[in-house]
Amino acid sequence: MMGSENDDEAHLHASTEDMENLFLRDDKSNSDPLSPHPITVATPADSDPLSASPQSKPNGGDSRSYIEPPSYADVIFSPFDDNSEINGSDDTHSSDYSLSRSPSSSVSSDYIKITVSSPQKEQETSTSMLSGGGTYITYLIATRTNLPDYGGGSEFSVRRRFRDVVTLADRLAESYRGFCIPPRPDKSVVESQVMQKQEFVEQRRVALEKYLRRLVAHPVIRSSDEVKVFLRVEGKLPLQASADVASRMLDGAVKLPRQLFGEGGGVEPARGGRDLLRLFKELRQSVSNDWGGSKPAVVEEDRDFVEKKEKMHDLEQQIINASQQAETLVKAQQEMGATMGELGLAFIKLTKFENEEAVFNSQRARANDMKNLATAAVKASRFYRELNSQTVKHLDTLHDYLGLMMAVQGAFADRSSALLTVQTLLSELSSLEGRAEKLEAASSKVFGGDKSRIKKIEEIKETIRNTENAKNVAIKEYERIKENNWSEVERLDRERRADFLSMMKGFVVNQVGYAEKIASVWTKAAEETSQYDRESS
Amino acid sequence: MESSTEQARNVMQSPRSPSSQPYLSASVTDPVKLGNGVQAYISYRVITKTNLPEYQGPEKIVIRRYSDFVWLRDRLFDKYKGVFVPPLPEKSAVEKFRFSAEFIEMRRAALDIFVNRIASHPELQQSEDLRTFLQADEEFTFLFQTMERFRFQETGIFNKKPADFMQMFRDVQSKVSDAVLGKEKPVEETTPEYEKLKHYIFELENHLAEAQKHAYRLVKRHRELGQSLLDFGKAVKLLGACEGEPTGKLFSDLGTKSELVSIKLQKEAQQVLMNFEEPLKDYVRYVQSIKEINLDKLMLTRSDKVGEAEIEYREMKAESEEATIRFERIVKRMNEEIVRFQEQKTEEMGVAFHQFAKGQARLANGIGDAWRALLPKLEAASSA
């Protein structure tokens, strides 16, 4: 499913490619665009770079070169963040996000692959006041996996709309507080009005695919009920949609006394729960999600945590920067290839012209020289384009981690809000206890007791007991989230280390491979024109 | 730094050949910026080495500026009709202001090629104007500049009749409009050979201009890629500073290599500009200067179409015969020139292509070597 933009670009490339192909057909070119060659990237077992002599000039099919020309040699280059048409190939660097991506995991035979495709318009059936009679888009979400959690080897697919994804994300945020949950795609209401419908749908499809793939890359979240249900259960998504953050907080708050009193099932707030609900509503106001720009309501005393948070912030900044520079690099590589190709074509035309108009032998000789140059330029141009499409895949890792850094932010925010809950309950407790003390002191002054005051004291003591329990539960929750935070950050650091290493290696191997190919093309052209060598060396 | 075309000189130009063999060679060197502000200009040293009797001594050095070269070219162009007088580098009034080191060097190199081409041309090398240019001391330069203003004349202004002036003005007008519009006026008396040549030249210019355009862009692409790698390297280094080991060190190494590769690209950009794009541009200039000859030729044939009442029939007939003879001589010259031109161009372009290919191969090899140096560490870290 490609937007119209990509089609135009494809057509443009097609005609340029045709001209090049016509020209190169007689020439025994290295890369036959029709023969299927899967991309192979050198792994440690395949070739030791130290043993391969730096002087080796690989021709087509030479196994010492690092990268074979891919079957789609006339690859149509697409924008930096759009990998969709490359997903169909068998290359190992696709955005599969399967387990094999991180070398730190030992079980490399497990996989789960998700594809999002075939957007479809559907009619709103319910007569809800919100949408009554409108249309919405659904996407086909196909899963292929051999994870035991999903019942061994299986394939299944469901249709989901974007609203379902929002629900899934919200549910996960509640259930996995403290975890680094990948952020879901934006709702972007404005964009949907401004963009062309087709373009918007395609953009959303890509974003959904990326999101779901990231979700199932998470070792814990992939096994969650929410995700399983989302991927497997056909028809209406059986997850309760949360209306807003407030009730999400309320849900969480309500859980506490339920857990405490061992009550199951019902959603009725327990005794004293009403006060708690009010408390939490107020709490919601003071939770700030930024990185400490405004004065935080929570008092963070854990030095390690503060340090870690700052480090994460720095890291995020640098990843943003590197990601931007990577985009610029990719554009520059693209332009180099394009201009080299245009130069080649210009010389092809000159060659034809001189041959047609030739009166003197010197003209024919020159036409021949031009042909050699043109051939080299056209081939080099192709290599640049291939180099670039590979570079995109490797450096995309940087782009991915931007999303993951946001997930870390979310995890840290969960922790902060949990701590805030604890601190608020503590201060509430101390103020309640203060009030109780005052009442007792006042009531003791009245001889024989003060019936109304005593009743009040009883009520306050009840509230204190509930608040005390809530505080204990909140502390447990906070500790639990802290644990999650810690293990998640550890995991992320490990994975990031591995992913970045893999990215660097892939990038460098790619550069080396194509540099060799391009060098061989020009060396040949230099040999063909060696009669014009005028240097004394 | 010798230009590629200097090597293509014939034996007569080498000062090392036995003294009995006549030789003439010149070099344009040592550009020096003189004057201030708007009136600033570059002066060059022109060193002539020769054993020809017409010249003063084995070596002579004079100081010349761009407008002096223009004077020389115009004189040769007027006197040696049909000869492909080598082209000059563009005037580029804008760049002149900035006088970047690159611009100055490119101009110097182009002027050097210009003078040497004249010195190695069998007819042009015997020109008195060339001798003046190479030998006359500085007092004569003011004369050059004055005469430049009247360069559309052959003989002095004082010998012309009023009618001639009218015709000359009309011809200049038509020449200017032809040049501006890029059109050719239909002429009855041409040969199919000439037409073919004209068509060839016009088409060739289009093709060459396109190739040169892309060559120039390619230089820019080298620079842009270099810049992007530099920025990428810096960003990656900063990222490495945030990470622990071994990732941090690896990022740092990656960044350093990226910066190294960037330098290689910038260097190559310069080479491509000097050794590939410039020769192409020179080729375009050459072809454009050949086009100018055509217009001149038209001017000659038209002058006998003047129907002014003042010119008597007898005069007209004599002039017409003269014009035909001149025309035929010019055509003969042009045919010889074409052969020479084609051979020269094949040689010069061959050299340019070869250097370009060598440069690109050297660049790619250098880049490959640079990145390859990182692989051992990356491998080690992966398997750890």
CSV table of N, CA and C in Angstrom, one decimal, chain A residues 253-379:
chain,number,residue,atom,x,y,z
A,253,ALA,N,-6.9,3.7,42.4
A,253,ALA,CA,-7.2,4.0,43.8
A,253,ALA,C,-8.2,3.0,44.4
A,254,VAL,N,-9.2,2.7,43.6
A,254,VAL,CA,-10.2,1.8,44.1
A,254,VAL,C,-9.6,0.4,44.4
A,255,LYS,N,-8.6,0.1,43.6
A,255,LYS,CA,-8.0,-1.3,43.8
A,255,LYS,C,-7.4,-1.4,45.1
A,256,LEU,N,-6.9,-0.3,45.7
A,256,LEU,CA,-6.1,-0.4,46.9
A,256,LEU,C,-7.0,-1.0,48.1
A,257,PRO,N,-8.1,-0.4,48.4
A,257,PRO,CA,-8.8,-1.0,49.5
A,257,PRO,C,-9.3,-2.4,49.2
A,258,ARG,N,-9.6,-2.6,47.9
A,258,ARG,CA,-10.1,-3.9,47.5
A,258,ARG,C,-9.0,-5.0,47.8
A,259,GLN,N,-7.8,-4.6,47.4
A,259,GLN,CA,-6.7,-5.6,47.7
A,259,GLN,C,-6.6,-5.8,49.2
A,260,LEU,N,-6.7,-4.6,49.9
A,260,LEU,CA,-6.5,-4.7,51.3
A,260,LEU,C,-7.6,-5.6,52.0
A,261,PHE,N,-8.8,-5.4,51.6
A,261,PHE,CA,-9.9,-6.1,52.3
A,261,PHE,C,-10.2,-7.4,51.6
A,262,GLY,N,-9.5,-7.8,50.6
A,262,GLY,CA,-9.7,-9.0,50.0
A,262,GLY,C,-11.0,-9.1,49.2
A,263,GLU,N,-11.5,-8.0,48.9
A,263,GLU,CA,-12.8,-8.0,48.1
A,263,GLU,C,-12.4,-8.2,46.7
A,264,GLY,N,-13.2,-9.0,46.0
A,264,GLY,CA,-12.9,-9.2,44.6
A,264,GLY,C,-14.1,-8.8,43.7
A,265,GLY,N,-13.9,-8.5,42.5
A,265,GLY,CA,-14.9,-8.4,41.5
A,265,GLY,C,-15.5,-7.0,41.5
A,266,GLY,N,-16.2,-6.6,42.5
A,266,GLY,CA,-17.0,-5.4,42.4
A,266,GLY,C,-16.2,-4.1,42.3
A,267,VAL,N,-16.8,-3.1,41.6
A,267,VAL,CA,-16.1,-1.9,41.5
A,267,VAL,C,-16.6,-0.8,42.5
A,268,GLU,N,-17.4,-1.2,43.4
A,268,GLU,CA,-17.9,-0.3,44.4
A,268,GLU,C,-16.7,0.1,45.3
A,269,PRO,N,-16.6,1.4,45.5
A,269,PRO,CA,-15.5,1.8,46.5
A,269,PRO,C,-15.9,1.3,47.9
A,270,ALA,N,-14.8,0.9,48.6
A,270,ALA,CA,-15.0,0.4,49.9
A,270,ALA,C,-15.3,1.6,50.9
A,271,ARG,N,-15.6,1.2,52.1
A,271,ARG,CA,-15.9,2.3,53.1
A,271,ARG,C,-14.7,3.2,53.2
A,272,GLY,N,-15.0,4.5,53.3
A,272,GLY,CA,-13.9,5.5,53.3
A,272,GLY,C,-13.2,5.7,52.0
A,273,GLY,N,-13.7,4.9,51.0
A,273,GLY,CA,-13.1,5.0,49.7
A,273,GLY,C,-13.4,6.3,49.1
A,274,ARG,N,-14.6,6.9,49.4
A,274,ARG,CA,-15.0,8.1,48.8
A,274,ARG,C,-14.0,9.2,49.1
A,275,ASP,N,-13.5,9.2,50.3
A,275,ASP,CA,-12.5,10.2,50.7
A,275,ASP,C,-11.2,10.0,49.9
A,276,LEU,N,-10.9,8.8,49.8
A,276,LEU,CA,-9.7,8.4,49.0
A,276,LEU,C,-9.8,8.9,47.5
A,277,LEU,N,-11.0,8.7,47.0
A,277,LEU,CA,-11.3,9.1,45.6
A,277,LEU,C,-11.0,10.6,45.5
A,278,ARG,N,-11.6,11.3,46.4
A,278,ARG,CA,-11.4,12.8,46.4
A,278,ARG,C,-9.9,13.1,46.4
A,279,LEU,N,-9.2,12.5,47.3
A,279,LEU,CA,-7.8,12.7,47.5
A,279,LEU,C,-7.1,12.5,46.2
A,280,PHE,N,-7.4,11.4,45.5
A,280,PHE,CA,-6.7,11.1,44.3
A,280,PHE,C,-7.0,12.0,43.2
A,281,LYS,N,-8.2,12.5,43.2
A,281,LYS,CA,-8.5,13.5,42.2
A,281,LYS,C,-7.6,14.7,42.3
A,282,GLU,N,-7.4,15.1,43.6
A,282,GLU,CA,-6.5,16.2,43.8
A,282,GLU,C,-5.1,15.9,43.5
A,283,LEU,N,-4.7,14.7,43.7
A,283,LEU,CA,-3.4,14.2,43.4
A,283,LEU,C,-3.1,14.4,41.9
A,284,ARG,N,-4.1,14.0,41.1
A,284,ARG,CA,-3.9,14.0,39.7
A,284,ARG,C,-3.4,15.4,39.2
A,285,GLN,N,-3.9,16.4,39.9
A,285,GLN,CA,-3.5,17.8,39.4
A,285,GLN,C,-2.0,18.0,39.6
A,286,SER,N,-1.4,17.4,40.6
A,286,SER,CA,0.0,17.7,40.9
A,286,SER,C,1.0,16.8,40.2
A,287,VAL,N,0.5,15.8,39.5
A,287,VAL,CA,1.5,15.0,38.8
A,287,VAL,C,2.0,15.7,37.6
A,288,SER,N,3.3,15.9,37.6
A,288,SER,CA,3.9,16.6,36.4
A,288,SER,C,4.8,15.6,35.6
A,289,ASN,N,4.6,15.5,34.3
A,289,ASN,CA,5.3,14.5,33.6
A,289,ASN,C,6.6,15.0,32.9
A,290,ASP,N,6.9,16.3,33.1
A,290,ASP,CA,8.1,16.7,32.4
A,290,ASP,C,9.4,16.3,33.2
A,291,TRP,N,10.5,16.6,32.6
A,291,TRP,CA,11.8,16.2,33.2
A,291,TRP,C,12.3,17.1,34.3
A,292,GLY,N,11.4,17.8,35.0
A,292,GLY,CA,11.9,18.6,36.1
A,292,GLY,C,12.0,20.0,35.7
A,293,GLY,N,11.3,20.4,34.7
A,293,GLY,CA,11.3,21.8,34.3
A,293,GLY,C,10.6,22.7,35.3
A,294,SER,N,9.3,22.4,35.6
A,294,SER,CA,8.6,23.1,36.7
A,294,SER,C,8.9,22.5,38.0
A,295,LYS,N,8.6,23.2,39.1
A,295,LYS,CA,8.9,22.7,40.4
A,295,LYS,C,8.1,21.5,40.7
A,296,PRO,N,8.8,20.4,40.9
A,296,PRO,CA,8.1,19.1,41.2
A,296,PRO,C,7.4,19.1,42.5
A,297,ALA,N,6.2,18.5,42.5
A,297,ALA,CA,5.5,18.4,43.7
A,297,ALA,C,6.0,17.3,44.6
A,298,VAL,N,6.7,16.4,44.0
A,298,VAL,CA,7.2,15.2,44.7
A,298,VAL,C,8.6,15.6,45.2
A,299,VAL,N,8.9,15.1,46.4
A,299,VAL,CA,10.2,15.3,46.9
A,299,VAL,C,11.1,14.1,46.7
A,300,GLU,N,12.0,14.2,45.8
A,300,GLU,CA,12.7,13.0,45.5
A,300,GLU,C,14.0,13.0,46.3
A,301,GLU,N,14.2,12.0,47.1
A,301,GLU,CA,15.3,11.9,47.9
A,301,GLU,C,16.4,10.9,47.5
A,302,ASP,N,16.0,10.0,46.6
A,302,ASP,CA,16.8,9.0,46.1
A,302,ASP,C,17.9,9.6,45.2
A,303,ARG,N,19.1,9.8,45.6
A,303,ARG,CA,20.1,10.4,44.8
A,303,ARG,C,20.4,9.6,43.5
A,304,ASP,N,20.4,8.3,43.6
A,304,ASP,CA,20.7,7.5,42.5
A,304,ASP,C,19.7,7.7,41.4
A,305,PHE,N,18.4,7.8,41.8
A,305,PHE,CA,17.3,8.0,40.9
A,305,PHE,C,17.5,9.3,40.1
A,306,VAL,N,17.7,10.3,40.9
A,306,VAL,CA,17.9,11.7,40.3
A,306,VAL,C,19.0,11.7,39.3
A,307,GLU,N,20.1,11.1,39.7
A,307,GLU,CA,21.2,11.0,38.8
A,307,GLU,C,20.9,10.2,37.5
A,308,LYS,N,20.2,9.1,37.7
A,308,LYS,CA,19.8,8.3,36.5
A,308,LYS,C,18.9,9.0,35.6
A,309,LYS,N,18.0,9.8,36.2
A,309,LYS,CA,17.0,10.5,35.4
A,309,LYS,C,17.7,11.6,34.6
A,310,GLU,N,18.7,12.2,35.2
A,310,GLU,CA,19.4,13.3,34.4
A,310,GLU,C,20.2,12.6,33.3
A,311,LYS,N,20.8,11.5,33.6
A,311,LYS,CA,21.6,10.8,32.6
A,311,LYS,C,20.7,10.4,31.4
A,312,MET,N,19.5,9.9,31.7
A,312,MET,CA,18.6,9.5,30.7
A,312,MET,C,18.2,10.7,29.8
A,313,HIS,N,18.1,11.9,30.5
A,313,HIS,CA,17.7,13.1,29.7
A,313,HIS,C,18.9,13.5,28.8
A,314,ASP,N,20.1,13.5,29.3
A,314,ASP,CA,21.2,13.7,28.4
A,314,ASP,C,21.3,12.8,27.2
A,315,LEU,N,21.1,11.5,27.5
A,315,LEU,CA,21.2,10.5,26.5
A,315,LEU,C,20.1,10.8,25.4
A,316,GLU,N,18.9,11.2,25.9
A,316,GLU,CA,17.8,11.4,24.9
A,316,GLU,C,18.2,12.6,24.0
A,317,GLN,N,18.8,13.6,24.6
A,317,GLN,CA,19.2,14.8,23.8
A,317,GLN,C,20.2,14.4,22.7
A,318,GLN,N,21.2,13.6,23.1
A,318,GLN,CA,22.2,13.1,22.1
A,318,GLN,C,21.6,12.2,21.1
A,319,ILE,N,20.7,11.4,21.5
A,319,ILE,CA,20.1,10.5,20.5
A,319,ILE,C,19.3,11.4,19.4
A,320,ILE,N,18.6,12.4,20.0
A,320,ILE,CA,17.9,13.3,19.0
A,320,ILE,C,18.8,13.9,18.0
A,321,ASN,N,19.9,14.4,18.6
A,321,ASN,CA,20.9,15.1,17.7
A,321,ASN,C,21.5,14.1,16.7
A,322,ALA,N,21.9,13.0,17.2
A,322,ALA,CA,22.5,12.0,16.3
A,322,ALA,C,21.5,11.5,15.2
A,323,SER,N,20.3,11.4,15.6
A,323,SER,CA,19.2,11.0,14.7
A,323,SER,C,19.1,12.0,13.6
A,324,GLN,N,19.1,13.3,14.0
A,324,GLN,CA,19.0,14.4,13.0
A,324,GLN,C,20.2,14.4,12.0
A,325,GLN,N,21.4,14.2,12.5
A,325,GLN,CA,22.5,14.2,11.7
A,325,GLN,C,22.5,13.0,10.8
A,326,ALA,N,22.0,11.9,11.3
A,326,ALA,CA,21.9,10.7,10.5
A,326,ALA,C,21.0,11.0,9.3
A,327,GLU,N,19.9,11.7,9.5
A,327,GLU,CA,19.0,12.0,8.4
A,327,GLU,C,19.7,12.9,7.4
A,328,THR,N,20.5,13.8,7.8
A,328,THR,CA,21.2,14.7,6.9
A,328,THR,C,22.2,13.9,6.1
A,329,LEU,N,22.9,13.0,6.8
A,329,LEU,CA,23.8,12.1,6.1
A,329,LEU,C,23.2,11.3,5.0
A,330,VAL,N,22.0,10.7,5.3
A,330,VAL,CA,21.3,9.9,4.4
A,330,VAL,C,20.9,10.7,3.1
A,331,LYS,N,20.5,11.9,3.4
A,331,LYS,CA,20.1,12.8,2.3
A,331,LYS,C,21.3,13.1,1.4
A,332,ALA,N,22.4,13.4,2.0
A,332,ALA,CA,23.6,13.7,1.3
A,332,ALA,C,24.1,12.5,0.4
A,333,GLN,N,24.0,11.3,1.0
A,333,GLN,CA,24.4,10.1,0.2
A,333,GLN,C,23.4,9.9,-1.0
A,334,GLN,N,22.2,10.2,-0.7
A,334,GLN,CA,21.2,10.1,-1.8
A,334,GLN,C,21.5,11.0,-2.9
A,335,GLU,N,21.8,12.3,-2.6
A,335,GLU,CA,22.1,13.3,-3.6
A,335,GLU,C,23.3,12.9,-4.4
A,336,MET,N,24.3,12.4,-3.7
A,336,MET,CA,25.6,12.1,-4.3
A,336,MET,C,25.3,11.0,-5.4
A,337,GLY,N,24.5,10.0,-5.1
A,337,GLY,CA,24.2,9.0,-6.0
A,337,GLY,C,23.4,9.5,-7.2
A,338,ALA,N,22.4,10.4,-6.9
A,338,ALA,CA,21.6,11.0,-7.9
A,338,ALA,C,22.4,11.8,-8.9
A,339,THR,N,23.2,12.7,-8.4
A,339,THR,CA,24.0,13.5,-9.3
A,339,THR,C,25.0,12.7,-10.1
A,340,MET,N,25.6,11.7,-9.5
A,340,MET,CA,26.5,10.8,-10.2
A,340,MET,C,25.8,10.2,-11.4
A,341,GLY,N,24.6,9.7,-11.1
A,341,GLY,CA,23.8,9.1,-12.2
A,341,GLY,C,23.5,10.1,-13.3
A,342,GLU,N,23.1,11.3,-12.9
A,342,GLU,CA,22.8,12.3,-13.9
A,342,GLU,C,24.0,12.6,-14.8
A,343,LEU,N,25.2,12.7,-14.1
A,343,LEU,CA,26.4,12.9,-14.8
A,343,LEU,C,26.7,11.8,-15.8
A,344,GLY,N,26.5,10.6,-15.4
A,344,GLY,CA,26.6,9.4,-16.3
A,344,GLY,C,25.7,9.5,-17.5
A,345,LEU,N,24.4,9.9,-17.2
A,345,LEU,CA,23.5,10.0,-18.3
A,345,LEU,C,23.9,11.1,-19.3
A,346,ALA,N,24.4,12.2,-18.8
A,346,ALA,CA,24.8,13.3,-19.7
A,346,ALA,C,25.9,12.8,-20.6
A,347,PHE,N,26.8,12.0,-20.0
A,347,PHE,CA,27.9,11.5,-20.9
A,347,PHE,C,27.4,10.4,-21.8
A,348,ILE,N,26.4,9.7,-21.4
A,348,ILE,CA,25.8,8.7,-22.4
A,348,ILE,C,25.3,9.4,-23.6
A,349,LYS,N,24.6,10.6,-23.3
A,349,LYS,CA,24.1,11.3,-24.5
A,349,LYS,C,25.2,11.9,-25.3
A,350,LEU,N,26.2,12.4,-24.7
A,350,LEU,CA,27.4,12.9,-25.4
A,350,LEU,C,28.0,11.8,-26.3
A,351,THR,N,28.1,10.6,-25.7
A,351,THR,CA,28.7,9.5,-26.5
A,351,THR,C,27.9,9.3,-27.7
A,352,LYS,N,26.6,9.1,-27.5
A,352,LYS,CA,25.8,8.9,-28.7
A,352,LYS,C,25.9,10.0,-29.7
A,353,PHE,N,25.9,11.2,-29.3
A,353,PHE,CA,26.0,12.4,-30.2
A,353,PHE,C,27.3,12.3,-31.0
A,354,GLU,N,28.4,12.1,-30.3
A,354,GLU,CA,29.7,12.2,-31.0
A,354,GLU,C,29.8,11.0,-31.9
A,355,ASN,N,29.3,9.9,-31.6
A,355,ASN,CA,29.3,8.7,-32.5
A,355,ASN,C,28.5,9.0,-33.7
A,356,GLU,N,27.3,9.6,-33.5
A,356,GLU,CA,26.5,9.9,-34.7
A,356,GLU,C,27.1,10.9,-35.6
A,357,GLU,N,27.7,11.9,-35.0
A,357,GLU,CA,28.3,13.0,-35.8
A,357,GLU,C,29.7,12.9,-36.2
A,358,ALA,N,30.3,11.8,-35.8
A,358,ALA,CA,31.8,11.7,-35.9
A,358,ALA,C,32.2,11.8,-37.4
A,359,VAL,N,33.2,12.7,-37.6
A,359,VAL,CA,33.9,12.8,-38.9
A,359,VAL,C,35.3,12.4,-38.7
A,360,PHE,N,35.9,12.6,-37.6
A,360,PHE,CA,37.3,12.3,-37.3
A,360,PHE,C,37.4,11.1,-36.4
A,361,ASN,N,38.6,10.4,-36.4
A,361,ASN,CA,38.8,9.4,-35.5
A,361,ASN,C,38.9,9.9,-34.1
A,362,SER,N,39.5,11.1,-34.0
A,362,SER,CA,39.6,11.6,-32.6
A,362,SER,C,38.3,11.7,-31.9
A,363,GLN,N,37.2,12.0,-32.7
A,363,GLN,CA,35.9,12.0,-32.1
A,363,GLN,C,35.5,10.7,-31.6
A,364,ARG,N,35.7,9.6,-32.4
A,364,ARG,CA,35.3,8.3,-32.0
A,364,ARG,C,36.1,7.9,-30.8
A,365,ALA,N,37.4,8.2,-30.8
A,365,ALA,CA,38.1,7.9,-29.6
A,365,ALA,C,37.5,8.5,-28.3
A,366,ARG,N,37.2,9.8,-28.5
A,366,ARG,CA,36.6,10.5,-27.4
A,366,ARG,C,35.3,9.9,-26.9
A,367,ALA,N,34.5,9.6,-27.9
A,367,ALA,CA,33.2,9.0,-27.6
A,367,ALA,C,33.4,7.7,-26.8
A,368,ASN,N,34.4,6.9,-27.2
A,368,ASN,CA,34.7,5.7,-26.4
A,368,ASN,C,35.1,6.0,-25.0
A,369,ASP,N,36.0,7.0,-24.8
A,369,ASP,CA,36.4,7.4,-23.5
A,369,ASP,C,35.2,7.8,-22.6
A,370,MET,N,34.3,8.6,-23.3
A,370,MET,CA,33.2,9.0,-22.6
A,370,MET,C,32.3,7.9,-22.1
A,371,LYS,N,32.2,6.9,-23.0
A,371,LYS,CA,31.4,5.7,-22.7
A,371,LYS,C,31.9,5.0,-21.5
A,372,ASN,N,33.2,4.9,-21.4
A,372,ASN,CA,33.8,4.2,-20.2
A,372,ASN,C,33.5,5.0,-18.9
A,373,LEU,N,33.6,6.3,-19.1
A,373,LEU,CA,33.4,7.2,-17.9
A,373,LEU,C,31.9,7.1,-17.5
A,374,ALA,N,31.0,7.1,-18.5
A,374,ALA,CA,29.6,7.1,-18.2
A,374,ALA,C,29.2,5.8,-17.6
A,375,THR,N,29.7,4.7,-18.1
A,375,THR,CA,29.4,3.4,-17.5
A,375,THR,C,29.8,3.4,-16.0
A,376,ALA,N,31.0,3.8,-15.7
A,376,ALA,CA,31.5,3.8,-14.4
A,376,ALA,C,30.6,4.7,-13.5
A,377,ALA,N,30.2,5.9,-14.0
A,377,ALA,CA,29.4,6.8,-13.2
A,377,ALA,C,28.0,6.2,-12.9
A,378,VAL,N,27.4,5.6,-13.9
A,378,VAL,CA,26.1,5.0,-13.7
A,378,VAL,C,26.2,3.8,-12.7
A,379,LYS,N,27.2,3.0,-12.8
A,379,LYS,CA,27.3,1.9,-11.8
A,379,LYS,C,27.6,2.5,-10.4
